[in-house]
Amino acid sequence: MSAFKSRAKNPNPEFNPSDEQLSKMVFLKNLYLKNKDKNIIDSDVVVFLRHGTERSKAFYPDRVRAMRALLDVFSQHINLVTHQVKISIRNASDACGLSTYSDAELEKEKLDPSYTPQPNITRASRAFKDLVDLGICVADKSWQVWAKGEHQWIDKYFEVTPLFFKAFGVNPETVDKHRTNRINYLIKSGSSKGLDANLSPEQLGEMSITEIKLHDRMAYVRKVFERLREKRHASKTKRDILKLESKNLRKVAQENVVKKLGDRILQFTSPEPFIALVNQELALLRRLVEKDRIDKQERSKTPSITT
């Protein structure tokens, strides 16, 4: 008998954000509420778009639920200036319950506590592909970057299109109004909050939307590579920690601080600054251990799949 099943492990994926997770922007919050009240995938706009793709027939109910769940998440992570969705497909999949862990991955973690199980996000990936095919989202191939050192693609850069807002019943004029208001707010406040690119008010005022998007994509790639480097360091630190008893965490902290300081340690005239840095590093390591414990608890609640 085949180990694969046609029935989804989580038949009702859903994004249930807390008040803190909901966007503070009323416009984006209303998009989430609209998708709750009305099935956007059955809207006139999406039905029309579907007939322009290879799939003219209606989507299966499970795919519709997956697509709606992703739309819920995306609606709360849209940058109103660039229309980039500021969340990865992996994290969006986790947020709405589309991710699963295979028994094989969970077994690897049991055998090697330093191993982080890789989730299966096939349902989310297929639902996202349908949203791209419909023209609701766009993830141009030229935007994607291969991380040679990691042997993987970095988190996909993608945006929502004007059709995304039309499917929610929002006309282009309203979308443009909110984009303009957001740019004016950033210029007035002197910040580039929400953008990856650190743009000055003068730059925001002079640049076209296309130029802002280009700068933001480039900054996004740089930040992703920084996260990958931090992730490598965290993974190595995690392996080192698991090899030691908790009472030896200070030893790891000391070694990390010495490595970070290098020759600069000779500039200290007393041990107090060094001790302070070790205490900071120790607190960071303890948070890492606690996060790992919480992650394992969360994975134990996530449906597993038989492979």
CSV table of C-alpha atoms in Angstrom, one decimal:
chain,number,residue,atom,x,y,z
A,1,MET,CA,0.0,0.0,0.0
A,2,SER,CA,1.3,3.4,-0.9
A,3,ALA,CA,2.5,5.6,2.0
A,4,PHE,CA,1.2,8.7,0.3
A,5,LYS,CA,-2.3,10.0,0.9
A,6,SER,CA,-4.5,12.3,-1.1
A,7,ARG,CA,-6.0,13.8,2.0
A,8,ALA,CA,-4.2,16.8,3.4
A,9,LYS,CA,-2.8,16.5,7.0
A,10,ASN,CA,-4.2,19.9,7.9
A,11,PRO,CA,-7.4,20.2,5.9
A,12,ASN,CA,-8.2,23.7,7.2
A,13,PRO,CA,-5.1,25.9,7.1
A,14,GLU,CA,-5.8,29.3,8.6
A,15,PHE,CA,-3.9,32.4,9.6
A,16,ASN,CA,-5.2,33.5,13.0
A,17,PRO,CA,-3.0,36.5,13.9
A,18,SER,CA,-3.0,38.1,17.3
A,19,ASP,CA,-3.8,41.8,17.5
A,20,GLU,CA,0.0,42.4,17.5
A,21,GLN,CA,0.4,40.4,14.3
A,22,LEU,CA,-2.3,42.3,12.4
A,23,SER,CA,-1.0,45.3,10.5
A,24,LYS,CA,-1.4,48.6,12.2
A,25,MET,CA,-2.4,50.0,8.8
A,26,VAL,CA,-6.1,50.0,8.5
A,27,PHE,CA,-6.0,49.5,4.8
A,28,LEU,CA,-4.0,46.2,5.1
A,29,LYS,CA,-6.1,45.1,8.1
A,30,ASN,CA,-9.2,45.5,6.0
A,31,LEU,CA,-7.8,43.3,3.3
A,32,TYR,CA,-7.5,40.5,5.8
A,33,LEU,CA,-11.0,41.0,7.1
A,34,LYS,CA,-12.4,41.0,3.5
A,35,ASN,CA,-10.8,37.6,2.8
A,36,LYS,CA,-12.4,36.3,5.9
A,37,ASP,CA,-15.9,37.5,5.0
A,38,LYS,CA,-15.6,36.6,1.3
A,39,ASN,CA,-13.9,33.9,-0.7
A,40,ILE,CA,-11.5,36.0,-2.9
A,41,ILE,CA,-10.7,32.9,-5.0
A,42,ASP,CA,-14.4,32.9,-6.1
A,43,SER,CA,-14.4,36.6,-6.9
A,44,ASP,CA,-15.3,37.8,-10.5
A,45,VAL,CA,-11.7,39.0,-11.0
A,46,VAL,CA,-10.1,35.6,-10.1
A,47,VAL,CA,-12.7,33.6,-12.1
A,48,PHE,CA,-11.9,35.8,-15.1
A,49,LEU,CA,-8.1,35.5,-14.6
A,50,ARG,CA,-8.4,31.7,-14.3
A,51,HIS,CA,-9.7,31.4,-17.8
A,52,GLY,CA,-6.5,33.1,-19.0
A,53,THR,CA,-4.4,30.3,-17.6
A,54,GLU,CA,-3.9,26.7,-18.5
A,55,ARG,CA,-6.4,25.9,-15.7
A,56,SER,CA,-9.9,27.0,-16.8
A,57,LYS,CA,-11.6,24.7,-14.3
A,58,ALA,CA,-12.3,25.6,-10.7
A,59,PHE,CA,-9.6,24.9,-8.2
A,60,TYR,CA,-10.0,21.9,-5.9
A,61,PRO,CA,-11.3,22.9,-2.4
A,62,ASP,CA,-8.0,22.0,-0.7
A,63,ARG,CA,-6.1,24.3,-3.1
A,64,VAL,CA,-8.6,27.1,-2.6
A,65,ARG,CA,-8.2,26.8,1.2
A,66,ALA,CA,-4.4,26.9,0.8
A,67,MET,CA,-4.5,29.9,-1.5
A,68,ARG,CA,-6.9,31.8,0.8
A,69,ALA,CA,-4.6,31.1,3.8
A,70,LEU,CA,-1.6,32.5,1.9
A,71,LEU,CA,-3.6,35.6,0.9
A,72,ASP,CA,-4.4,36.1,4.5
A,73,VAL,CA,-0.7,36.1,5.4
A,74,PHE,CA,0.4,38.1,2.4
A,75,SER,CA,-2.2,40.8,3.1
A,76,GLN,CA,-0.6,41.7,6.4
A,77,HIS,CA,3.0,41.8,5.0
A,78,ILE,CA,2.6,44.1,2.0
A,79,ASN,CA,4.9,47.1,1.7
A,80,LEU,CA,2.6,49.9,0.5
A,81,VAL,CA,5.4,51.6,-1.4
A,82,THR,CA,7.0,48.7,-3.4
A,83,HIS,CA,4.1,46.2,-3.0
A,84,GLN,CA,6.8,43.6,-2.0
A,85,VAL,CA,5.4,40.9,0.4
A,86,LYS,CA,7.8,41.1,3.3
A,87,ILE,CA,7.6,37.4,4.3
A,88,SER,CA,9.1,34.3,2.8
A,89,ILE,CA,7.0,31.5,1.4
A,90,ARG,CA,8.4,29.2,4.1
A,91,ASN,CA,7.4,31.5,7.0
A,92,ALA,CA,4.0,32.2,5.4
A,93,SER,CA,3.5,28.4,5.2
A,94,ASP,CA,4.4,28.1,8.8
A,95,ALA,CA,2.1,31.0,9.8
A,96,CYS,CA,-1.0,29.5,8.3
A,97,GLY,CA,-0.5,25.8,9.1
A,98,LEU,CA,0.5,24.6,5.6
A,99,SER,CA,3.9,23.3,6.7
A,100,THR,CA,4.3,19.6,7.7
A,101,TYR,CA,7.3,17.6,9.0
A,102,SER,CA,8.0,14.1,7.7
A,103,ASP,CA,8.7,11.3,10.1
A,104,ALA,CA,12.1,11.0,8.5
A,105,GLU,CA,13.0,14.6,9.3
A,106,LEU,CA,11.8,14.2,12.9
A,107,GLU,CA,13.8,11.0,13.2
A,108,LYS,CA,17.0,12.8,12.1
A,109,GLU,CA,16.4,15.3,14.9
A,110,LYS,CA,16.1,12.5,17.4
A,111,LEU,CA,19.4,11.0,16.3
A,112,ASP,CA,21.2,14.4,16.1
A,113,PRO,CA,19.8,17.1,18.4
A,114,SER,CA,21.8,19.8,16.6
A,115,TYR,CA,19.9,19.0,13.4
A,116,THR,CA,17.0,21.3,12.4
A,117,PRO,CA,14.2,19.4,10.6
A,118,GLN,CA,13.3,20.8,7.2
A,119,PRO,CA,9.5,21.3,6.8
A,120,ASN,CA,7.6,20.2,3.7
A,121,ILE,CA,6.0,23.3,2.2
A,122,THR,CA,4.7,21.7,-1.0
A,123,ARG,CA,1.1,22.8,-0.5
A,124,ALA,CA,2.2,26.4,0.0
A,125,SER,CA,4.5,26.3,-3.0
A,126,ARG,CA,1.8,24.9,-5.3
A,127,ALA,CA,-0.8,27.4,-4.0
A,128,PHE,CA,1.7,30.3,-4.5
A,129,LYS,CA,2.4,29.1,-8.1
A,130,ASP,CA,-1.3,29.3,-8.8
A,131,LEU,CA,-1.4,32.9,-7.5
A,132,VAL,CA,1.5,33.7,-9.7
A,133,ASP,CA,-0.1,32.0,-12.7
A,134,LEU,CA,-3.3,34.0,-12.1
A,135,GLY,CA,-1.3,37.2,-12.1
A,136,ILE,CA,-2.2,38.1,-8.5
A,137,CYS,CA,1.5,37.8,-7.4
A,138,VAL,CA,4.7,38.2,-9.4
A,139,ALA,CA,8.1,36.6,-8.8
A,140,ASP,CA,10.2,37.5,-11.8
A,141,LYS,CA,13.0,35.0,-12.4
A,142,SER,CA,15.5,37.9,-12.8
A,143,TRP,CA,14.8,38.9,-9.2
A,144,GLN,CA,15.8,35.6,-7.7
A,145,VAL,CA,19.4,35.1,-6.5
A,146,TRP,CA,21.4,31.9,-6.1
A,147,ALA,CA,23.5,31.7,-2.9
A,148,LYS,CA,26.6,29.8,-4.2
A,149,GLY,CA,28.1,29.3,-0.7
A,150,GLU,CA,24.8,27.9,0.6
A,151,HIS,CA,24.0,25.9,-2.5
A,152,GLN,CA,20.5,27.2,-2.5
A,153,TRP,CA,18.2,30.0,-3.7
A,154,ILE,CA,17.7,32.8,-1.2
A,155,ASP,CA,14.2,33.5,0.0
A,156,LYS,CA,12.0,34.4,-3.0
A,157,TYR,CA,11.5,38.1,-3.7
A,158,PHE,CA,7.9,38.6,-4.8
A,159,GLU,CA,5.3,41.3,-5.0
A,160,VAL,CA,1.5,41.6,-5.3
A,161,THR,CA,0.2,43.1,-8.5
A,162,PRO,CA,-2.7,45.6,-9.1
A,163,LEU,CA,-4.9,42.4,-9.8
A,164,PHE,CA,-4.3,41.4,-6.2
A,165,PHE,CA,-6.1,44.5,-5.0
A,166,LYS,CA,-8.8,44.2,-7.6
A,167,ALA,CA,-9.6,40.7,-6.4
A,168,PHE,CA,-10.2,42.3,-3.0
A,169,GLY,CA,-12.5,44.8,-4.5
A,170,VAL,CA,-10.0,47.7,-4.2
A,171,ASN,CA,-9.7,50.0,-7.2
A,172,PRO,CA,-6.3,51.2,-8.6
A,173,GLU,CA,-7.0,54.8,-7.5
A,174,THR,CA,-7.3,53.8,-3.9
A,175,VAL,CA,-4.1,51.7,-4.1
A,176,ASP,CA,-2.2,54.7,-5.6
A,177,LYS,CA,-3.6,57.0,-2.9
A,178,HIS,CA,-2.3,54.8,-0.1
A,179,ARG,CA,1.1,54.4,-1.8
A,180,THR,CA,1.4,58.2,-2.2
A,181,ASN,CA,0.3,58.8,1.4
A,182,ARG,CA,2.9,56.2,2.6
A,183,ILE,CA,5.7,57.9,0.7
A,184,ASN,CA,4.7,61.3,2.0
A,185,TYR,CA,4.6,59.9,5.6
A,186,LEU,CA,8.1,58.5,5.2
A,187,ILE,CA,9.4,61.8,3.7
A,188,LYS,CA,7.8,63.8,6.5
A,189,SER,CA,9.1,61.5,9.3
A,190,GLY,CA,12.6,61.3,7.8
A,191,SER,CA,12.6,57.5,7.9
A,192,SER,CA,12.5,54.6,5.4
A,193,LYS,CA,10.6,52.3,7.8
A,194,GLY,CA,9.3,49.2,6.0
A,195,LEU,CA,11.9,49.5,3.2
A,196,ASP,CA,15.1,47.4,3.1
A,197,ALA,CA,16.9,50.3,1.4
A,198,ASN,CA,18.0,53.1,3.6
A,199,LEU,CA,16.7,56.0,1.5
A,200,SER,CA,16.8,59.6,2.6
A,201,PRO,CA,13.7,61.8,2.4
A,202,GLU,CA,15.2,63.6,-0.5
A,203,GLN,CA,15.8,60.3,-2.4
A,204,LEU,CA,12.2,59.1,-1.7
A,205,GLY,CA,10.9,62.4,-3.0
A,206,GLU,CA,12.9,62.4,-6.2
A,207,MET,CA,12.9,58.7,-7.1
A,208,SER,CA,10.3,57.0,-9.3
A,209,ILE,CA,8.5,53.9,-7.9
A,210,THR,CA,10.6,51.8,-10.3
A,211,GLU,CA,13.8,53.2,-8.9
A,212,ILE,CA,12.7,52.7,-5.3
A,213,LYS,CA,11.8,49.1,-6.1
A,214,LEU,CA,15.2,48.5,-7.6
A,215,HIS,CA,17.1,50.0,-4.6
A,216,ASP,CA,14.9,48.0,-2.2
A,217,ARG,CA,15.5,44.7,-4.1
A,218,MET,CA,19.2,45.2,-3.9
A,219,ALA,CA,19.1,46.0,-0.2
A,220,TYR,CA,16.8,42.9,0.3
A,221,VAL,CA,19.4,40.6,-1.2
A,222,ARG,CA,22.2,42.1,1.0
A,223,LYS,CA,20.1,41.6,4.1
A,224,VAL,CA,19.2,38.0,3.2
A,225,PHE,CA,22.9,37.2,2.8
A,226,GLU,CA,23.6,38.8,6.2
A,227,ARG,CA,20.9,36.5,7.7
A,228,LEU,CA,22.4,33.5,6.0
A,229,ARG,CA,25.8,34.3,7.6
A,230,GLU,CA,24.1,34.7,11.0
A,231,LYS,CA,22.3,31.5,10.5
A,232,ARG,CA,25.5,29.6,9.8
A,233,HIS,CA,27.1,31.1,13.0
A,234,ALA,CA,24.0,30.2,15.0
A,235,SER,CA,24.0,26.6,13.7
A,236,LYS,CA,27.7,26.2,14.6
A,237,THR,CA,27.1,27.7,18.0
A,238,LYS,CA,24.1,25.4,18.5
A,239,ARG,CA,26.2,22.4,17.7
A,240,ASP,CA,28.9,23.6,20.1
A,241,ILE,CA,26.4,24.1,22.9
A,242,LEU,CA,24.8,20.7,22.5
A,243,LYS,CA,28.2,19.1,22.9
A,244,LEU,CA,28.6,20.7,26.3
A,245,GLU,CA,26.7,20.6,29.6
A,246,SER,CA,24.7,23.8,30.3
A,247,LYS,CA,27.2,24.7,33.1
A,248,ASN,CA,29.9,25.1,30.3
A,249,LEU,CA,27.9,27.7,28.3
A,250,ARG,CA,30.1,30.4,29.8
A,251,LYS,CA,33.1,28.7,28.3
A,252,VAL,CA,31.5,28.9,24.8
A,253,ALA,CA,30.6,32.6,25.5
A,254,GLN,CA,34.2,33.4,26.5
A,255,GLU,CA,35.6,31.7,23.4
A,256,ASN,CA,33.1,33.6,21.2
A,257,VAL,CA,34.0,37.0,22.7
A,258,VAL,CA,37.7,36.4,22.4
A,259,LYS,CA,37.2,35.4,18.7
A,260,LYS,CA,35.1,38.5,18.0
A,261,LEU,CA,37.5,40.9,19.8
A,262,GLY,CA,40.7,39.6,18.3
A,263,ASP,CA,43.6,42.0,19.0
A,264,ARG,CA,41.2,44.6,20.4
A,265,ILE,CA,41.1,42.7,23.7
A,266,LEU,CA,44.5,44.2,24.3
A,267,GLN,CA,42.9,47.6,24.5
A,268,PHE,CA,41.1,46.7,27.7
A,269,THR,CA,42.8,48.0,30.8
A,270,SER,CA,40.7,45.9,33.2
A,271,PRO,CA,38.7,42.7,33.0
A,272,GLU,CA,35.3,44.4,33.6
A,273,PRO,CA,34.5,45.2,29.9
A,274,PHE,CA,35.5,41.7,28.9
A,275,ILE,CA,33.2,40.2,31.6
A,276,ALA,CA,30.4,42.4,30.5
A,277,LEU,CA,30.7,41.2,26.9
A,278,VAL,CA,30.9,37.6,28.1
A,279,ASN,CA,27.7,38.1,30.1
A,280,GLN,CA,26.0,39.5,27.0
A,281,GLU,CA,27.1,36.6,24.9
A,282,LEU,CA,26.0,34.1,27.6
A,283,ALA,CA,22.5,35.7,27.6
A,284,LEU,CA,22.4,35.3,23.8
A,285,LEU,CA,23.4,31.7,24.0
A,286,ARG,CA,20.8,31.0,26.7
A,287,ARG,CA,18.1,32.6,24.5
A,288,LEU,CA,19.3,30.4,21.6
A,289,VAL,CA,18.9,27.3,23.8
A,290,GLU,CA,15.5,28.4,24.9
A,291,LYS,CA,14.4,29.1,21.3
A,292,ASP,CA,15.5,25.7,20.2
A,293,ARG,CA,13.4,24.1,23.0
A,294,ILE,CA,10.3,26.1,22.0
A,295,ASP,CA,10.9,25.3,18.3
A,296,LYS,CA,10.9,21.6,19.2
A,297,GLN,CA,7.7,21.9,21.1
A,298,GLU,CA,6.1,23.7,18.1
A,299,ARG,CA,7.3,21.1,15.7
A,300,SER,CA,5.8,18.4,17.9
A,301,LYS,CA,2.4,20.1,17.4
A,302,THR,CA,2.8,20.3,13.6
A,303,PRO,CA,1.3,17.4,11.6
A,304,SER,CA,3.8,15.0,10.3
A,305,ILE,CA,3.7,13.2,7.0
A,306,THR,CA,4.7,9.6,6.2
A,307,THR,CA,7.4,9.3,3.6
